[in-house]
């Protein structure tokens, strides 16, 4: 447990408004000793998968004991439940809409509780801003040491989606998708080095990646190792294979966005090729 | 009073520059124990009303004792005064240009002081960045326990504007304006449920809202209750009636922005209508 | 030394992703007592000069003892070195690519160390996100009191560029460039009042600034002193002469961006002029 309670916040609220600031005010009103840290407020609007991705890339960089507050909540005000999830090292406060799916995938054991103890909520509870009225107060009270069982009962039918994994067409061909385009225009695929271990034993690694009519055949160790307008692959800090270009946007060059299909074929270029 | 002094910041400085970071450095140089929290830095440039709105939606979510620093200051370097405002639970540091008007409207008693004690300022005082040189230092010193009277004398002729309230054309017709379009494209009007209490006793509430040639006749309890491309009204978390659409931008669908006229007519659709 | 260790962060990571949040998690995992403050994450992508500018405008507003973490790092994963720089009052953690050049220019003495002690790094170290895996951990350990010499040896061949200074064509003519366009559209030149002291003794100061076919002949004490669509000069909070317009973007009106040439001619308007 950290010296001071830490609460991270991940939302799709953007920064145009006061929404995140208000949530911090609510948290600090309950626990002025909390350290509140932003993970990302530019999750694509209403996009539960994108929120899950941001969180999965971040949560275990925080110290054990951190409370992760996640509000990507297109169903706010509907029947979807607010939940508290306890894993070995962290607690999560979020709507029960699948945004914690990647946590469920990675954590060996989780305990999920449906938050029903309305006396912890901020009154009156609006129908459109549970971040302020439900999720922030619950995180605040948790950070003050309130036990999770005080908020509601364990449930097992919580919402989760399965991450889209690449499919293996044959020994040499794997099909995936772009799951993220980051700020620099790097295209993060859902293919990991573990999906194609055979190419990593060789130098250069023999492969062709096809995406939107382009073919990428070089793996670089870093962005700077690529030529300025060259498209190349890297094993990204995300743990996935990413398509990049040096000091430029691969996504723009490829004219792709999230969801684009990606094919990785194991094997060198055909005879006569490079 | 909170365990640790909390200072919130609201500005129109955006995030492209170092401006807000510098203000935090100045505050922490004076009081390293301060907790500094961003409310919103995307107030529309030079827009005192928009700053007042952000603050009014946020300030009382913070714990009593919080110092709210507000720098929306098109008149920086001119004769407009820096002020400290003390309300029952909060202190505010801002230019005297009306940006605290909604605080004055809501708080029963305020004491407004013209800050003249230049020895608290950061030297040399620039003419173009009082956020750094005047407002941040004043907030920093206040947070260290310096009494407000040390900064200057009470004034009563402080600047304030009156919030634009909807006008009542007749018993059944009220005219208002859009006061905000939020990040999701929700259009916040200046009409509150209290302005049209008669429609809330009935199910469904009988009303028609007209805005830019569109007519909205349904009130939903939440965003998710609306059909994807349907335009509907909600009682927003802002306390105002908002025009929304489920997982989309109502402002784009309506082709409106802040300032758009809104008419609310009490009564069901005409005979033959829905 | 501040009561609590303060770490500032300046990057070109933007806010679309979780990158900055993860770095904060890493820092807090090492030192939960650290206060982490954002200076600017919108440094132009890959732009070492722009990062140096943001830092130079900010770092000495922070309390002595602050650790400034700067990650503008187009060469991530290549041979460029991670360094720790100690100045009289501050420590800096950054890639050795020149991003600290303006610190070197201003600080009388600096000690630069090449960080080689890999046991402080986060493992495995990715090739594309040293902000998370190298720079944040180093800043975290420094903030816990680890001595700089534990991280590596002093080097003297560190990378630095020389700030582009205006050139003097003759006694009356000085040529400079725009080094920044800020969020409000103010055009920051690299000409300081000290470069043209002779014009500041007179009222009005006799000068003509030429930029992209426009001529500016008035110096205002503040933005508000200018007419709404008038282009005028101010001595900016940056310490440089800036071209501005009241409540509007001078950069848009001038159709210029960073890098635009600026000529300042000392002397009043020609006979017959204003």
CSV table of N, CA, C and O in Angstrom, one decimal, chain A residues 49-120:
chain,number,residue,atom,x,y,z
A,49,UNK,N,-13.9,-0.3,-25.6
A,49,UNK,CA,-12.7,-1.1,-26.0
A,49,UNK,C,-11.4,-0.2,-25.9
A,49,UNK,O,-10.4,-0.6,-25.3
A,50,UNK,N,-11.6,1.1,-26.3
A,50,UNK,CA,-10.4,2.0,-26.3
A,50,UNK,C,-10.1,2.3,-24.8
A,50,UNK,O,-8.9,2.4,-24.5
A,51,UNK,N,-11.1,2.5,-24.0
A,51,UNK,CA,-10.8,2.7,-22.6
A,51,UNK,C,-10.1,1.5,-21.9
A,51,UNK,O,-9.2,1.6,-21.2
A,52,UNK,N,-10.6,0.3,-22.3
A,52,UNK,CA,-10.0,-0.9,-21.8
A,52,UNK,C,-8.5,-1.0,-22.2
A,52,UNK,O,-7.6,-1.4,-21.4
A,53,UNK,N,-8.2,-0.6,-23.4
A,53,UNK,CA,-6.9,-0.6,-23.9
A,53,UNK,C,-6.0,0.4,-23.1
A,53,UNK,O,-4.9,0.0,-22.7
A,54,UNK,N,-6.4,1.6,-23.0
A,54,UNK,CA,-5.6,2.6,-22.2
A,54,UNK,C,-5.3,2.1,-20.8
A,54,UNK,O,-4.2,2.2,-20.3
A,55,UNK,N,-6.4,1.6,-20.2
A,55,UNK,CA,-6.2,1.1,-18.8
A,55,UNK,C,-5.2,-0.1,-18.8
A,55,UNK,O,-4.3,-0.2,-17.9
A,56,UNK,N,-5.3,-1.0,-19.7
A,56,UNK,CA,-4.5,-2.2,-19.7
A,56,UNK,C,-3.0,-1.9,-19.9
A,56,UNK,O,-2.1,-2.6,-19.5
A,57,UNK,N,-2.8,-0.8,-20.6
A,57,UNK,CA,-1.4,-0.3,-20.9
A,57,UNK,C,-0.8,0.4,-19.7
A,57,UNK,O,0.4,0.8,-19.7
A,58,UNK,N,-1.6,0.7,-18.7
A,58,UNK,CA,-1.2,1.6,-17.6
A,58,UNK,C,-1.3,1.1,-16.2
A,58,UNK,O,-0.5,1.4,-15.4
A,59,UNK,N,-2.3,0.3,-15.9
A,59,UNK,CA,-2.7,0.2,-14.5
A,59,UNK,C,-1.6,-0.5,-13.7
A,59,UNK,O,-1.4,-0.1,-12.5
A,60,UNK,N,-0.8,-1.4,-14.3
A,60,UNK,CA,0.2,-2.0,-13.4
A,60,UNK,C,1.5,-1.3,-13.3
A,60,UNK,O,2.4,-1.8,-12.7
A,61,UNK,N,1.6,-0.1,-13.9
A,61,UNK,CA,2.7,0.8,-13.7
A,61,UNK,C,2.5,1.5,-12.4
A,61,UNK,O,3.5,2.1,-11.9
A,62,UNK,N,1.3,1.5,-11.8
A,62,UNK,CA,1.1,2.2,-10.6
A,62,UNK,C,1.4,1.4,-9.4
A,62,UNK,O,1.4,0.1,-9.5
A,63,UNK,N,1.7,2.0,-8.2
A,63,UNK,CA,2.0,1.2,-7.1
A,63,UNK,C,0.8,0.4,-6.6
A,63,UNK,O,-0.4,0.8,-6.7
A,64,UNK,N,1.1,-0.8,-6.0
A,64,UNK,CA,0.0,-1.6,-5.4
A,64,UNK,C,-0.8,-0.7,-4.4
A,64,UNK,O,-0.2,0.1,-3.8
A,65,UNK,N,-2.0,-1.0,-4.4
A,65,UNK,CA,-2.9,-0.1,-3.6
A,65,UNK,C,-3.6,1.0,-4.3
A,65,UNK,O,-4.6,1.5,-3.8
A,66,UNK,N,-3.1,1.3,-5.5
A,66,UNK,CA,-3.8,2.3,-6.3
A,66,UNK,C,-5.2,1.9,-6.7
A,66,UNK,O,-5.5,0.8,-6.9
A,67,UNK,N,-6.1,2.9,-6.6
A,67,UNK,CA,-7.5,2.7,-7.0
A,67,UNK,C,-7.6,3.3,-8.4
A,67,UNK,O,-7.3,4.5,-8.6
A,68,UNK,N,-8.0,2.5,-9.4
A,68,UNK,CA,-8.2,3.0,-10.8
A,68,UNK,C,-9.6,3.3,-11.0
A,68,UNK,O,-10.5,2.4,-11.0
A,69,UNK,N,-9.9,4.5,-11.3
A,69,UNK,CA,-11.3,5.0,-11.6
A,69,UNK,C,-11.4,5.2,-13.1
A,69,UNK,O,-10.6,5.9,-13.7
A,70,UNK,N,-12.4,4.4,-13.6
A,70,UNK,CA,-12.5,4.4,-15.1
A,70,UNK,C,-13.9,4.8,-15.5
A,70,UNK,O,-14.9,4.1,-15.1
A,71,UNK,N,-14.1,5.9,-16.2
A,71,UNK,CA,-15.5,6.3,-16.5
A,71,UNK,C,-15.6,6.5,-18.1
A,71,UNK,O,-15.4,7.6,-18.6
A,72,UNK,N,-15.8,5.4,-18.7
A,72,UNK,CA,-16.2,5.4,-20.1
A,72,UNK,C,-17.5,4.7,-20.1
A,72,UNK,O,-17.6,3.5,-19.9
A,73,UNK,N,-18.6,5.5,-20.3
A,73,UNK,CA,-19.9,5.0,-19.7
A,73,UNK,C,-21.0,5.5,-20.6
A,73,UNK,O,-21.9,6.2,-20.2
A,74,UNK,N,-21.1,4.9,-21.8
A,74,UNK,CA,-22.2,5.3,-22.7
A,74,UNK,C,-23.6,5.0,-22.2
A,74,UNK,O,-24.6,5.6,-22.5
A,75,UNK,N,-23.6,4.0,-21.2
A,75,UNK,CA,-24.9,3.6,-20.7
A,75,UNK,C,-25.2,4.4,-19.4
A,75,UNK,O,-26.1,3.9,-18.6
A,76,UNK,N,-24.6,5.5,-19.1
A,76,UNK,CA,-24.8,6.2,-17.8
A,76,UNK,C,-26.3,6.5,-17.7
A,76,UNK,O,-27.0,6.9,-18.6
A,77,UNK,N,-26.8,6.2,-16.5
A,77,UNK,CA,-28.2,6.4,-16.2
A,77,UNK,C,-29.1,5.2,-16.5
A,77,UNK,O,-30.3,5.2,-16.2
A,78,UNK,N,-28.6,4.3,-17.3
A,78,UNK,CA,-29.4,3.1,-17.6
A,78,UNK,C,-29.2,2.0,-16.5
A,78,UNK,O,-28.6,2.3,-15.5
A,79,UNK,N,-29.5,0.8,-16.8
A,79,UNK,CA,-29.5,-0.3,-15.8
A,79,UNK,C,-28.1,-0.8,-15.6
A,79,UNK,O,-27.9,-1.6,-14.6
A,80,UNK,N,-27.1,-0.5,-16.4
A,80,UNK,CA,-25.8,-1.0,-16.1
A,80,UNK,C,-25.3,-0.6,-14.7
A,80,UNK,O,-25.6,0.4,-14.2
A,81,UNK,N,-24.6,-1.6,-14.1
A,81,UNK,CA,-24.3,-1.4,-12.7
A,81,UNK,C,-22.9,-0.7,-12.5
A,81,UNK,O,-22.0,-0.9,-13.2
A,82,UNK,N,-22.8,0.1,-11.4
A,82,UNK,CA,-21.5,0.5,-11.0
A,82,UNK,C,-20.8,-0.7,-10.2
A,82,UNK,O,-21.5,-1.3,-9.4
A,83,UNK,N,-19.5,-0.9,-10.4
A,83,UNK,CA,-18.9,-2.0,-9.8
A,83,UNK,C,-17.5,-1.5,-9.1
A,83,UNK,O,-16.9,-0.6,-9.6
A,84,UNK,N,-17.1,-2.3,-8.1
A,84,UNK,CA,-15.8,-2.2,-7.6
A,84,UNK,C,-15.2,-3.6,-7.9
A,84,UNK,O,-15.8,-4.6,-7.6
A,85,UNK,N,-14.0,-3.6,-8.4
A,85,UNK,CA,-13.2,-4.8,-8.7
A,85,UNK,C,-11.9,-4.8,-7.9
A,85,UNK,O,-11.2,-3.8,-7.9
A,86,UNK,N,-11.7,-5.9,-7.2
A,86,UNK,CA,-10.5,-6.0,-6.4
A,86,UNK,C,-9.7,-7.1,-7.1
A,86,UNK,O,-10.1,-8.2,-7.3
A,87,UNK,N,-8.4,-6.7,-7.5
A,87,UNK,CA,-7.5,-7.7,-8.0
A,87,UNK,C,-6.4,-7.9,-6.9
A,87,UNK,O,-6.5,-7.3,-5.8
A,88,UNK,N,-5.4,-8.6,-7.2
A,88,UNK,CA,-4.4,-8.8,-6.2
A,88,UNK,C,-3.8,-7.5,-5.7
A,88,UNK,O,-3.7,-7.3,-4.4
A,89,UNK,N,-3.5,-6.6,-6.6
A,89,UNK,CA,-2.8,-5.4,-6.1
A,89,UNK,C,-3.6,-4.1,-6.3
A,89,UNK,O,-3.2,-3.1,-5.7
A,90,UNK,N,-4.7,-4.1,-7.0
A,90,UNK,CA,-5.4,-2.9,-7.3
A,90,UNK,C,-6.9,-3.0,-7.0
A,90,UNK,O,-7.4,-4.1,-7.0
A,91,UNK,N,-7.5,-1.9,-6.9
A,91,UNK,CA,-9.0,-1.8,-7.0
A,91,UNK,C,-9.4,-0.9,-8.1
A,91,UNK,O,-8.7,0.0,-8.5
A,92,UNK,N,-10.5,-1.3,-8.7
A,92,UNK,CA,-11.0,-0.6,-9.9
A,92,UNK,C,-12.5,-0.1,-9.6
A,92,UNK,O,-13.2,-0.9,-9.0
A,93,UNK,N,-12.8,1.1,-10.0
A,93,UNK,CA,-14.2,1.6,-9.8
A,93,UNK,C,-14.6,1.9,-11.2
A,93,UNK,O,-13.9,2.8,-11.9
A,94,UNK,N,-15.7,1.4,-11.7
A,94,UNK,CA,-16.1,1.6,-13.1
A,94,UNK,C,-17.5,1.1,-13.3
A,94,UNK,O,-18.1,0.5,-12.5
A,95,UNK,N,-18.1,1.5,-14.5
A,95,UNK,CA,-19.4,0.9,-14.9
A,95,UNK,C,-19.2,-0.5,-15.3
A,95,UNK,O,-18.1,-0.9,-15.9
A,96,UNK,N,-20.1,-1.3,-15.1
A,96,UNK,CA,-20.1,-2.8,-15.5
A,96,UNK,C,-20.4,-2.9,-17.0
A,96,UNK,O,-21.5,-3.5,-17.3
A,97,UNK,N,-19.6,-2.4,-17.8
A,97,UNK,CA,-19.9,-2.5,-19.3
A,97,UNK,C,-18.8,-3.1,-20.1
A,97,UNK,O,-18.8,-3.0,-21.3
A,98,UNK,N,-17.9,-3.7,-19.4
A,98,UNK,CA,-16.8,-4.4,-20.2
A,98,UNK,C,-15.5,-3.6,-20.2
A,98,UNK,O,-14.5,-4.1,-20.7
A,99,UNK,N,-15.5,-2.4,-19.7
A,99,UNK,CA,-14.3,-1.6,-19.8
A,99,UNK,C,-13.2,-2.1,-19.0
A,99,UNK,O,-12.0,-1.8,-19.2
A,100,UNK,N,-13.5,-3.1,-18.1
A,100,UNK,CA,-12.4,-3.7,-17.3
A,100,UNK,C,-12.0,-5.1,-17.9
A,100,UNK,O,-11.3,-5.8,-17.2
A,101,UNK,N,-12.5,-5.4,-19.1
A,101,UNK,CA,-12.3,-6.7,-19.6
A,101,UNK,C,-10.8,-7.2,-19.7
A,101,UNK,O,-10.4,-8.3,-19.4
A,102,UNK,N,-9.9,-6.2,-20.0
A,102,UNK,CA,-8.5,-6.6,-20.2
A,102,UNK,C,-7.9,-6.8,-18.8
A,102,UNK,O,-6.9,-7.5,-18.7
A,103,UNK,N,-8.5,-6.2,-17.8
A,103,UNK,CA,-8.0,-6.5,-16.4
A,103,UNK,C,-8.4,-7.9,-16.0
A,103,UNK,O,-7.6,-8.7,-15.5
A,104,UNK,N,-9.6,-8.3,-16.4
A,104,UNK,CA,-10.1,-9.6,-16.1
A,104,UNK,C,-9.2,-10.6,-16.8
A,104,UNK,O,-9.0,-11.7,-16.3
A,105,UNK,N,-8.8,-10.3,-18.0
A,105,UNK,CA,-8.0,-11.3,-18.8
A,105,UNK,C,-6.7,-11.5,-18.1
A,105,UNK,O,-6.1,-12.6,-18.2
A,106,UNK,N,-6.1,-10.4,-17.5
A,106,UNK,CA,-4.8,-10.5,-17.0
A,106,UNK,C,-4.6,-10.9,-15.6
A,106,UNK,O,-3.6,-11.5,-15.2
A,107,UNK,N,-5.6,-10.6,-14.8
A,107,UNK,CA,-5.5,-10.8,-13.4
A,107,UNK,C,-6.0,-12.2,-13.1
A,107,UNK,O,-7.0,-12.6,-13.6
A,108,UNK,N,-5.2,-12.9,-12.2
A,108,UNK,CA,-5.6,-14.3,-11.9
A,108,UNK,C,-6.9,-14.4,-11.2
A,108,UNK,O,-7.8,-15.2,-11.5
A,109,UNK,N,-7.1,-13.5,-10.2
A,109,UNK,CA,-8.3,-13.5,-9.4
A,109,UNK,C,-8.9,-12.1,-9.3
A,109,UNK,O,-8.2,-11.2,-8.9
A,110,UNK,N,-10.1,-12.0,-9.6
A,110,UNK,CA,-10.8,-10.7,-9.3
A,110,UNK,C,-12.1,-11.0,-8.5
A,110,UNK,O,-12.7,-12.0,-8.6
A,111,UNK,N,-12.4,-10.0,-7.6
A,111,UNK,CA,-13.6,-10.0,-6.9
A,111,UNK,C,-14.4,-8.8,-7.4
A,111,UNK,O,-13.9,-7.7,-7.3
A,112,UNK,N,-15.6,-9.1,-7.9
A,112,UNK,CA,-16.4,-8.0,-8.5
A,112,UNK,C,-17.6,-7.7,-7.6
A,112,UNK,O,-18.4,-8.7,-7.3
A,113,UNK,N,-17.8,-6.5,-7.2
A,113,UNK,CA,-19.0,-6.1,-6.4
A,113,UNK,C,-19.9,-5.1,-7.1
A,113,UNK,O,-19.4,-4.2,-7.7
A,114,UNK,N,-21.1,-5.3,-7.0
A,114,UNK,CA,-22.1,-4.4,-7.5
A,114,UNK,C,-22.3,-3.3,-6.4
A,114,UNK,O,-22.7,-3.6,-5.3
A,115,UNK,N,-22.0,-2.1,-6.8
A,115,UNK,CA,-22.1,-1.0,-5.8
A,115,UNK,C,-23.6,-0.6,-5.6
A,115,UNK,O,-24.2,-0.1,-6.6
A,116,UNK,N,-24.2,-0.9,-4.5
A,116,UNK,CA,-25.6,-0.5,-4.2
A,116,UNK,C,-25.7,0.4,-3.0
A,116,UNK,O,-26.9,0.9,-2.8
A,117,UNK,N,-24.7,0.7,-2.3
A,117,UNK,CA,-24.8,1.5,-1.1
A,117,UNK,C,-24.9,3.0,-1.4
A,117,UNK,O,-23.9,3.7,-1.5
A,118,UNK,N,-26.1,3.4,-1.7
A,118,UNK,CA,-26.3,4.7,-2.2
A,118,UNK,C,-26.0,5.8,-1.2
A,118,UNK,O,-25.8,7.0,-1.6
A,119,UNK,N,-25.8,5.5,0.0
A,119,UNK,CA,-25.4,6.6,1.0
A,119,UNK,C,-24.0,7.1,0.7
A,119,UNK,O,-23.6,8.1,1.3
A,120,UNK,N,-23.2,6.4,-0.1
A,120,UNK,CA,-21.9,6.9,-0.5
A,120,UNK,C,-22.0,7.9,-1.6
A,120,UNK,O,-21.0,8.5,-2.0
